[in-house]
Coordinates of C-alpha atoms in Angstrom, one line a residue:
Chain P
M459 CA 48.4 44.9 9.6
K460 CA 45.1 45.2 7.7
Q461 CA 45.0 41.4 7.5
Q462 CA 45.6 41.2 11.2
R463 CA 42.8 43.7 12.0
F464 CA 40.4 41.9 9.7
I465 CA 41.2 38.6 11.4
E466 CA 40.6 40.0 14.9
F467 CA 37.4 41.7 13.7
M468 CA 36.0 38.4 12.4
V469 CA 37.0 36.5 15.6
G470 CA 35.2 39.2 17.6
I471 CA 32.1 38.8 15.5
F472 CA 32.4 35.0 15.9
I473 CA 32.5 35.4 19.7
I474 CA 29.5 37.8 19.7
V475 CA 27.5 35.3 17.6
T476 CA 28.4 32.5 20.0
V477 CA 27.3 34.6 23.0
I478 CA 24.0 35.4 21.4
A479 CA 23.4 31.8 20.5
F480 CA 24.2 30.7 24.0
L481 CA 21.8 33.3 25.4
L482 CA 19.1 32.0 23.1
L483 CA 19.7 28.5 24.2
A484 CA 19.6 29.4 27.9
L485 CA 16.6 31.7 27.9
R486 CA 14.4 30.6 25.0
V487 CA 15.1 26.9 25.0
G488 CA 16.0 26.2 28.6
G489 CA 13.4 28.6 30.0
L490 CA 15.9 29.9 32.5
V491 CA 14.3 33.3 33.3
Q492 CA 10.9 32.3 34.4
I493 CA 10.9 31.4 38.1
S494 CA 13.9 32.9 39.7
N495 CA 12.7 36.5 39.4
H496 CA 11.2 37.5 42.8
G497 CA 12.3 34.6 45.0
N498 CA 10.3 31.8 46.2
Y499 CA 8.8 30.4 49.4
Y500 CA 8.3 26.7 50.4
L501 CA 5.2 24.9 51.5
Q502 CA 4.6 21.3 52.4
A503 CA 1.8 18.9 51.8
D504 CA 1.3 15.2 52.6
F505 CA -0.2 12.9 50.1
D506 CA -1.4 9.3 50.5
N507 CA -0.2 8.4 47.0
I508 CA 1.7 10.8 44.7
G509 CA 1.3 8.5 41.6
D510 CA 3.6 9.7 38.9
L511 CA 4.5 13.1 40.4
K512 CA 8.1 14.1 39.8
V513 CA 10.3 16.9 41.0
R514 CA 9.9 20.1 38.9
A515 CA 6.3 19.2 38.2
P516 CA 4.2 22.4 37.9
V517 CA 2.1 23.7 40.8
T518 CA -1.0 25.6 39.5
I519 CA -3.9 27.6 40.8
A520 CA -6.8 27.5 38.3
G521 CA -4.5 26.1 35.7
V522 CA -2.0 29.0 36.0
K523 CA 1.5 27.9 37.0
I524 CA 2.6 29.5 40.2
G525 CA 5.6 27.3 41.2
E526 CA 6.9 23.8 41.0
V527 CA 7.5 20.7 43.1
S528 CA 11.0 21.0 44.7
G529 CA 11.2 17.8 46.7
I530 CA 9.5 14.5 47.4
Q531 CA 10.2 12.5 50.6
L532 CA 8.8 9.5 52.2
N533 CA 7.4 10.3 55.7
P534 CA 8.8 7.4 57.9
D535 CA 6.2 7.9 60.6
R536 CA 3.0 7.7 58.6
F537 CA 4.3 6.1 55.4
N538 CA 2.8 8.8 53.2
A539 CA 4.7 11.2 50.9
T540 CA 5.7 14.7 52.0
V541 CA 5.9 16.9 49.0
T542 CA 7.7 20.3 49.2
L543 CA 6.2 23.0 46.9
K544 CA 8.2 26.0 45.7
I545 CA 5.8 28.9 45.2
N546 CA 6.6 32.2 43.6
N547 CA 6.7 35.1 46.1
D548 CA 4.1 37.0 44.0
Q549 CA 1.5 34.5 45.1
N550 CA 1.7 35.1 48.8
Q551 CA -2.1 35.3 49.5
I552 CA -3.1 31.6 49.6
P553 CA -5.4 31.2 52.6
E554 CA -4.3 29.0 55.4
Q555 CA -7.6 27.3 56.1
G556 CA -9.5 25.3 53.7
T557 CA -6.9 25.2 51.0
M558 CA -6.6 21.8 49.2
A559 CA -3.8 20.4 47.1
I560 CA -4.9 17.9 44.5
I561 CA -2.8 15.8 42.1
F562 CA -4.1 16.0 38.6
T563 CA -3.0 14.5 35.3
E564 CA -2.1 16.6 32.3
G565 CA -4.3 15.4 29.4
L566 CA -5.2 11.8 29.3
L567 CA -1.8 10.0 29.6
G568 CA 0.3 13.0 30.6
S569 CA 2.4 13.5 33.7
N570 CA 1.1 14.6 37.1
Y571 CA 0.9 18.1 38.5
I572 CA -0.4 19.7 41.6
S573 CA -3.4 22.0 41.6
I574 CA -4.1 24.2 44.6
V575 CA -7.7 25.0 45.3
P576 CA -7.7 28.0 47.7
G577 CA -10.0 28.0 50.7
Y578 CA -11.9 30.8 52.3
N579 CA -9.9 33.3 54.4
Y580 CA -11.8 33.5 57.7
D581 CA -9.5 36.1 59.4
D582 CA -10.0 38.7 56.8
D583 CA -10.6 41.7 59.2
D584 CA -6.9 42.4 59.8
N585 CA -5.0 43.0 56.6
E586 CA -1.7 42.0 58.0
G587 CA -1.7 38.8 56.0
N588 CA -2.7 36.5 58.9
G589 CA -4.4 33.4 57.8
Y590 CA -2.2 33.2 54.6
L591 CA 0.3 30.4 54.0
K592 CA 3.8 31.5 54.7
N593 CA 7.3 29.9 54.2
G594 CA 7.4 26.6 55.8
G595 CA 3.6 26.4 56.1
K596 CA 1.6 23.2 55.5
I597 CA -1.4 22.5 53.3
Q598 CA -3.6 20.4 55.5
Q599 CA -6.1 19.0 53.0
T600 CA -4.8 16.9 50.1
Q601 CA -6.2 14.5 47.6
P602 CA -4.0 11.7 46.3
A603 CA -3.3 10.9 42.6
L604 CA -5.7 8.9 40.6
I605 CA -4.3 5.4 40.3
L606 CA -5.7 3.6 37.2
E607 CA -5.5 0.1 38.8
N608 CA -7.6 1.2 41.8
L609 CA -10.1 2.7 39.5
L610 CA -10.3 -0.5 37.4
G611 CA -10.6 -2.6 40.6
Q612 CA -13.5 -0.4 41.8
F613 CA -15.1 -0.7 38.3
M614 CA -14.8 -4.5 38.2
F615 CA -16.2 -4.7 41.7
N616 CA -19.2 -2.6 40.9
I617 CA -19.8 -4.4 37.6
N618 CA -20.0 -7.7 39.4
N619 CA -22.7 -6.6 41.8
Chain K
M469 CA 50.7 -19.6 12.3
V470 CA 53.5 -18.5 14.6
R471 CA 54.2 -15.6 12.3
L472 CA 50.6 -14.4 12.5
I473 CA 50.6 -14.3 16.2
Q474 CA 54.0 -12.6 16.1
M475 CA 52.6 -9.9 13.8
L476 CA 49.6 -9.5 16.1
G477 CA 51.9 -9.0 19.0
S478 CA 54.1 -6.5 17.2
Q479 CA 51.1 -4.6 16.1
G480 CA 49.8 -4.4 19.6
I481 CA 53.1 -3.2 20.9
T482 CA 53.2 -0.5 18.1
I483 CA 49.7 0.7 19.0
L484 CA 50.7 1.0 22.7
Q485 CA 53.9 2.9 21.7
R486 CA 51.9 5.3 19.6
L487 CA 49.4 5.8 22.4
G488 CA 52.1 6.6 24.9
L489 CA 53.8 8.9 22.4
S490 CA 50.5 10.8 21.9
G491 CA 50.2 11.1 25.7
I492 CA 53.7 12.5 26.1
F493 CA 53.0 14.8 23.2
L494 CA 49.8 16.1 24.9
V495 CA 51.7 16.8 28.1
Q496 CA 54.4 18.6 26.2
V497 CA 51.9 20.8 24.4
A498 CA 49.0 21.4 26.7
F499 CA 50.4 21.5 30.2
R500 CA 53.0 24.2 30.3
R501 CA 53.1 27.6 31.9
P502 CA 51.3 29.9 29.4
R503 CA 53.1 32.8 27.9
V504 CA 50.0 34.9 27.5
V505 CA 51.2 38.0 25.8
R506 CA 53.1 36.3 23.0
T507 CA 50.7 33.5 22.2
V508 CA 47.3 35.2 22.4
P509 CA 47.6 36.9 18.9
M510 CA 48.6 33.5 17.4
I511 CA 45.7 31.8 19.2
I512 CA 43.3 34.4 17.9
E513 CA 44.6 33.9 14.3
Q514 CA 44.0 30.2 14.7
I515 CA 40.5 30.8 16.1
Y516 CA 39.9 32.6 12.8
E517 CA 41.3 29.8 10.7
L518 CA 39.5 27.0 12.6
G519 CA 36.4 28.6 13.9
V520 CA 35.3 31.5 11.8
L521 CA 35.9 29.7 8.5
S522 CA 34.0 26.6 9.7
T523 CA 30.9 28.7 10.6
L524 CA 29.4 28.4 7.2
I525 CA 29.3 24.6 7.1
I526 CA 28.2 24.5 10.8
V527 CA 25.3 26.9 10.2
V528 CA 24.0 25.4 7.0
S529 CA 24.2 21.8 8.4
A530 CA 22.5 23.0 11.5
L531 CA 19.7 24.5 9.6
F532 CA 19.1 21.4 7.5
I533 CA 19.4 19.0 10.5
G534 CA 17.0 21.1 12.5
M535 CA 14.5 21.1 9.7
V536 CA 14.8 17.4 9.1
V537 CA 14.4 16.5 12.8
G538 CA 11.4 18.8 12.9
L539 CA 9.8 17.1 9.9
Q540 CA 10.5 13.5 11.1
G541 CA 9.5 14.3 14.6
Y542 CA 6.2 15.8 13.5
N543 CA 5.5 12.8 11.3
T544 CA 5.8 10.4 14.2
L545 CA 4.3 12.5 17.0
E546 CA 1.2 13.2 14.8
K547 CA 0.3 9.6 15.0
F548 CA -0.1 9.8 18.8
G549 CA -1.8 13.2 18.7
V550 CA 1.0 14.9 20.6
S551 CA 2.4 17.0 17.8
S552 CA 2.5 20.0 20.1
Q553 CA 5.5 18.3 21.9
L554 CA 7.6 18.8 18.8
G555 CA 9.5 21.6 20.5
Q556 CA 10.5 19.4 23.3
L557 CA 11.6 16.6 21.1
L558 CA 13.6 18.9 18.9
A559 CA 15.3 20.8 21.7
L560 CA 16.2 17.7 23.7
S561 CA 17.6 15.7 20.8
I562 CA 19.6 18.7 19.5
T563 CA 21.0 20.1 22.7
R564 CA 21.8 16.8 24.3
E565 CA 23.1 14.8 21.3
L566 CA 23.0 16.1 17.8
G567 CA 24.4 19.5 18.5
P568 CA 27.7 18.5 20.2
V569 CA 28.3 15.3 18.2
I570 CA 27.5 16.5 14.7
S571 CA 29.3 19.8 15.1
A572 CA 32.4 18.0 16.4
L573 CA 32.2 15.5 13.5
L574 CA 32.0 18.4 11.0
F575 CA 34.9 20.1 12.8
V576 CA 37.0 17.0 12.4
G577 CA 36.2 16.7 8.7
R578 CA 36.8 20.4 7.9
A579 CA 39.3 21.8 10.5
G580 CA 40.9 18.6 11.8
T581 CA 42.1 17.6 8.4
A582 CA 43.3 21.1 7.7
L583 CA 45.3 21.1 10.9
T584 CA 46.8 17.7 10.2
A585 CA 47.7 18.5 6.6
E586 CA 49.2 21.9 7.5
I587 CA 51.4 20.5 10.3
G588 CA 52.3 17.4 8.2
L589 CA 53.3 19.5 5.3
M590 CA 55.5 21.7 7.5
K591 CA 57.1 18.5 8.7
A592 CA 57.5 17.1 5.3
T593 CA 59.1 20.3 3.8
D594 CA 61.4 20.5 6.8
Q595 CA 60.0 23.8 8.0
L596 CA 59.7 22.4 11.6
A597 CA 63.3 21.3 11.5
S598 CA 64.6 24.7 10.2
M599 CA 62.6 26.4 13.0
E600 CA 64.4 24.2 15.5
M601 CA 67.7 25.2 13.9
M602 CA 66.8 28.9 14.4
G603 CA 66.1 28.3 18.0
V604 CA 62.3 28.7 17.7
D605 CA 60.5 25.9 19.5
P606 CA 58.0 24.6 17.0
L607 CA 55.8 23.3 19.8
W608 CA 55.3 26.8 21.1
R609 CA 55.0 28.5 17.7
I610 CA 53.0 26.1 15.7
I611 CA 51.3 23.4 17.9
Y612 CA 50.4 25.3 21.0
P613 CA 48.2 28.0 19.4
R614 CA 46.4 25.5 17.2
F615 CA 45.7 23.2 20.1
W616 CA 44.1 25.8 22.3
A617 CA 42.3 27.4 19.4
G618 CA 40.7 24.1 18.6
F619 CA 39.8 23.5 22.2
I620 CA 38.1 26.9 22.4
V621 CA 36.4 26.8 19.1
V622 CA 34.6 23.4 19.3
P623 CA 32.2 24.4 22.1
M624 CA 31.4 27.7 20.4
L625 CA 30.6 25.9 17.2
A626 CA 28.4 23.4 19.1
I627 CA 26.4 26.3 20.7
I628 CA 25.9 28.0 17.4
F629 CA 24.9 24.6 15.9
S630 CA 22.3 24.0 18.6
A631 CA 20.7 27.4 18.4
V632 CA 20.5 27.5 14.6
A633 CA 19.1 23.9 14.5
I634 CA 16.4 24.7 17.0
Y635 CA 15.4 27.7 15.1
G636 CA 15.4 25.7 11.9
G637 CA 13.0 23.2 13.5
F638 CA 10.9 26.1 14.7
F639 CA 10.5 27.5 11.2
I640 CA 9.4 24.1 9.9
G641 CA 7.1 23.3 12.8
V642 CA 5.4 26.6 13.2
H643 CA 5.4 28.2 9.8
W644 CA 5.1 25.2 7.6
L645 CA 3.4 22.4 9.6
G646 CA 1.1 24.7 11.6
I647 CA 2.0 24.0 15.2
D648 CA 1.0 26.7 17.6
S649 CA 4.1 28.9 18.3
G650 CA 3.2 29.5 22.0
S651 CA 2.8 25.8 22.8
F652 CA 5.9 25.0 20.8
W653 CA 8.1 27.2 23.0
S654 CA 6.3 26.5 26.3
N655 CA 6.4 22.8 25.9
M656 CA 10.1 23.1 25.0
Q657 CA 10.9 25.2 28.1
A658 CA 9.0 22.8 30.3
G659 CA 11.0 19.8 29.0
V660 CA 14.5 21.3 28.8
D661 CA 16.4 21.6 32.0
Y662 CA 19.1 24.2 31.6
R663 CA 21.7 22.6 33.7
V664 CA 21.4 19.0 32.5
D665 CA 20.7 19.6 28.9
V666 CA 22.2 22.8 27.7
I667 CA 25.2 22.8 30.0
G668 CA 25.6 19.0 29.6
G669 CA 25.8 19.4 25.8
I670 CA 28.4 22.1 26.3
I671 CA 30.5 19.9 28.6
K672 CA 30.3 17.2 25.9
S673 CA 31.5 19.5 23.3
I674 CA 34.4 20.7 25.5
V675 CA 35.5 17.0 25.9
F676 CA 35.1 16.5 22.1
G677 CA 37.1 19.6 21.3
F678 CA 40.0 18.5 23.5
V679 CA 40.1 15.0 22.1
V680 CA 39.7 15.9 18.4
T681 CA 42.2 18.7 18.4
W682 CA 44.7 16.5 20.3
I683 CA 44.3 13.7 17.6
A684 CA 44.5 16.1 14.7
V685 CA 47.6 17.9 16.0
Y686 CA 49.4 14.7 17.0
Q687 CA 48.7 13.0 13.6
G688 CA 50.1 16.1 11.9
M689 CA 53.2 16.1 14.1
H690 CA 54.0 12.5 13.7
T691 CA 53.4 11.8 10.0
Q692 CA 55.8 10.1 7.7
P693 CA 57.2 13.1 5.9
T694 CA 56.0 12.0 2.4
A695 CA 52.9 12.8 0.4
A696 CA 51.5 9.4 1.0
G697 CA 52.2 9.7 4.7
I698 CA 50.4 13.0 4.9
S699 CA 47.3 11.6 3.2
R700 CA 47.3 8.6 5.5
A701 CA 47.7 10.9 8.5
T702 CA 44.7 13.0 7.4
T703 CA 42.6 9.9 7.0
K704 CA 43.6 8.7 10.4
T705 CA 42.6 12.1 11.9
V706 CA 39.1 11.8 10.5
V707 CA 38.7 8.1 11.4
Y708 CA 40.2 8.2 14.9
G709 CA 38.6 11.5 15.7
S710 CA 35.1 10.4 14.6
L711 CA 35.5 7.1 16.6
A712 CA 36.7 9.0 19.6
I713 CA 33.8 11.5 19.4
L714 CA 31.2 8.7 19.3
G715 CA 32.9 6.7 22.0
F716 CA 33.1 9.6 24.4
D717 CA 29.6 10.6 23.5
F718 CA 28.4 7.2 24.7
I719 CA 30.5 7.4 27.9
L720 CA 29.4 10.9 28.7
T721 CA 25.7 10.2 27.9
S722 CA 25.6 7.2 30.2
M723 CA 27.3 9.2 32.9
M724 CA 24.9 12.1 32.6
I725 CA 21.8 10.0 32.5
G726 CA 23.1 8.2 35.6
A727 CA 23.3 4.7 34.2
W728 CA 27.0 4.5 34.8

């Protein structure tokens, strides 16, 4: 019987170690905890050229990550890209007017991400949150990604003049 | 000339027969109504034999492999100036590939051969035959617990392997090579997708566990009941098991990456 109890004890320890290792993998390595804390809301933005932007690319304000890109679709009417941004519910005070979404590049050769530059909030007298972007809102002003070939073309053109 | 082709043909038929036999064996062992109360203590005992006693080799190998991948990765990434991405390289290569595959290979070598040898010896010393005489079905008593224990244990070992290897690489990268700890973890978390990488690796190890335990138990059950036969069966377990692991790894990887 003692042998049996020892075996069961060791198997129990084995299972506990596995569960701890799995939690480590999920939380520390996979980063599972970060975004799904307070829920998210979705915004849309149209870009002329998204460059290398991928789904799950970070969305930042002043360099701080506030959400990620959740979807990229081609707009069949205007042939530009409609990007859906998933923003953390903590950041619900992005002004509606004057906010611009720009596609930047991480480092020199890195991947693309979206930076939101908030505009001024003109309707600030009522504190009910009017004038802020809500779920389903659209960021009107955008800047497309920097395409290296276009830049080189402009450079060659200017050099030749 | 004719005899060579004849031998080739007979070999082919023998291989197909053995394949069919292993399939029937699998159905007999795995797919039956489970008798939970009676078999769970036996399964737990086999989990101890196969899993707990393999943990030492899994943990030590994981530590060394994590450290080696960390060193080699740093060596190459440093040339491009992106040594801060070591965490991402380490985590992706270990959770996606090295973790499931190497832990399954180690399991085949350590526990698979033990399974085959044990069952083969029981067959050679007529223990299985005498069990049948007593009215105890050896498939229930011997094979069933071992099969399910192996199936349960391999993913657990793969998880432990992945976690220990990543921490091994973390110690090398941060404490020895001087990468910043915060950027190590944040770059890793940015690059690792929980569902595709971590869960994908676990799915791989579940498939490996199924296949490897099936091969080990089948080879043990169908050895020639001599000493030479047992040694040959043990060798076959390791060889076929390793080939099956690597083959399924390729198939699963191409399915997961979407190139299928």
